[in-house]
């Protein structure tokens, strides 16, 4: 055991650093995607809800290994044939995009559920005080929703960290 650690310790530390970098970058972009699609899913506009629903259902329905292969091999192939220039993705870039898309779909559902878990009376009270919809979301609803979402967000981070093994 000690011989393995002394011989491969530097490689193991480098791999751990790459894993954490991939998980943190993927989670950062997943938060942005999740917030965007999560907020789209709670708007009154039916088209916005449909767009959000399609994104979440399609991405969550595709296995992560298939998504990774498509992003790493399929996207550059399609862009090279359509655009005519040499486009490539590094493994870290493709892994970050894959992880961000996969995790972003789950984050969108976490954010949607967190927003919907806040009592609708909060929105009505803020609106009756004269706050706009976006002011109400930013100052009243989202702070309460974030408090509710924290355990699920931590769970999603742990799942994303484990999903880096696929990449």
JSON list of C-alpha atoms in Angstrom, two decimals, residues 35 39 115 118-119 122-127 129-147:
[
{"chain": "A", "resi": 35, "resn": "UNK", "atom": "CA", "xyz": [-31.80, 29.04, -12.26]},
{"chain": "A", "resi": 39, "resn": "UNK", "atom": "CA", "xyz": [-37.47, 30.44, -13.25]},
{"chain": "A", "resi": 115, "resn": "UNK", "atom": "CA", "xyz": [-40.01, 28.32, -5.45]},
{"chain": "A", "resi": 118, "resn": "UNK", "atom": "CA", "xyz": [-42.99, 29.01, -0.70]},
{"chain": "A", "resi": 119, "resn": "UNK", "atom": "CA", "xyz": [-46.57, 29.84, 0.29]},
{"chain": "A", "resi": 122, "resn": "UNK", "atom": "CA", "xyz": [-46.12, 35.58, 0.25]},
{"chain": "A", "resi": 123, "resn": "UNK", "atom": "CA", "xyz": [-46.44, 36.55, -3.41]},
{"chain": "A", "resi": 124, "resn": "UNK", "atom": "CA", "xyz": [-49.93, 37.96, -2.91]},
{"chain": "A", "resi": 125, "resn": "UNK", "atom": "CA", "xyz": [-48.88, 40.03, 0.10]},
{"chain": "A", "resi": 126, "resn": "UNK", "atom": "CA", "xyz": [-45.86, 41.48, -1.68]},
{"chain": "A", "resi": 127, "resn": "UNK", "atom": "CA", "xyz": [-47.90, 42.25, -4.79]},
{"chain": "A", "resi": 129, "resn": "UNK", "atom": "CA", "xyz": [-47.81, 46.18, -1.19]},
{"chain": "A", "resi": 130, "resn": "UNK", "atom": "CA", "xyz": [-46.92, 47.37, -4.69]},
{"chain": "A", "resi": 131, "resn": "UNK", "atom": "CA", "xyz": [-43.85, 45.28, -5.49]},
{"chain": "A", "resi": 132, "resn": "UNK", "atom": "CA", "xyz": [-43.47, 44.07, -9.06]},
{"chain": "A", "resi": 133, "resn": "UNK", "atom": "CA", "xyz": [-43.32, 40.37, -9.88]},
{"chain": "A", "resi": 134, "resn": "UNK", "atom": "CA", "xyz": [-39.54, 40.38, -10.25]},
{"chain": "A", "resi": 135, "resn": "UNK", "atom": "CA", "xyz": [-39.01, 42.44, -7.08]},
{"chain": "A", "resi": 136, "resn": "UNK", "atom": "CA", "xyz": [-41.19, 40.00, -5.21]},
{"chain": "A", "resi": 137, "resn": "UNK", "atom": "CA", "xyz": [-39.27, 37.03, -6.56]},
{"chain": "A", "resi": 138, "resn": "UNK", "atom": "CA", "xyz": [-35.89, 38.60, -5.80]},
{"chain": "A", "resi": 139, "resn": "UNK", "atom": "CA", "xyz": [-36.62, 40.02, -2.34]},
{"chain": "A", "resi": 140, "resn": "UNK", "atom": "CA", "xyz": [-39.33, 37.78, -0.89]},
{"chain": "A", "resi": 141, "resn": "UNK", "atom": "CA", "xyz": [-39.73, 34.40, -2.59]},
{"chain": "A", "resi": 142, "resn": "UNK", "atom": "CA", "xyz": [-36.17, 33.44, -3.65]},
{"chain": "A", "resi": 143, "resn": "UNK", "atom": "CA", "xyz": [-34.54, 34.02, -0.23]},
{"chain": "A", "resi": 144, "resn": "UNK", "atom": "CA", "xyz": [-37.10, 31.72, 1.38]},
{"chain": "A", "resi": 145, "resn": "UNK", "atom": "CA", "xyz": [-36.79, 29.20, -1.46]},
{"chain": "A", "resi": 146, "resn": "UNK", "atom": "CA", "xyz": [-32.99, 29.09, -1.22]},
{"chain": "A", "resi": 147, "resn": "UNK", "atom": "CA", "xyz": [-33.27, 28.15, 2.45]}
]
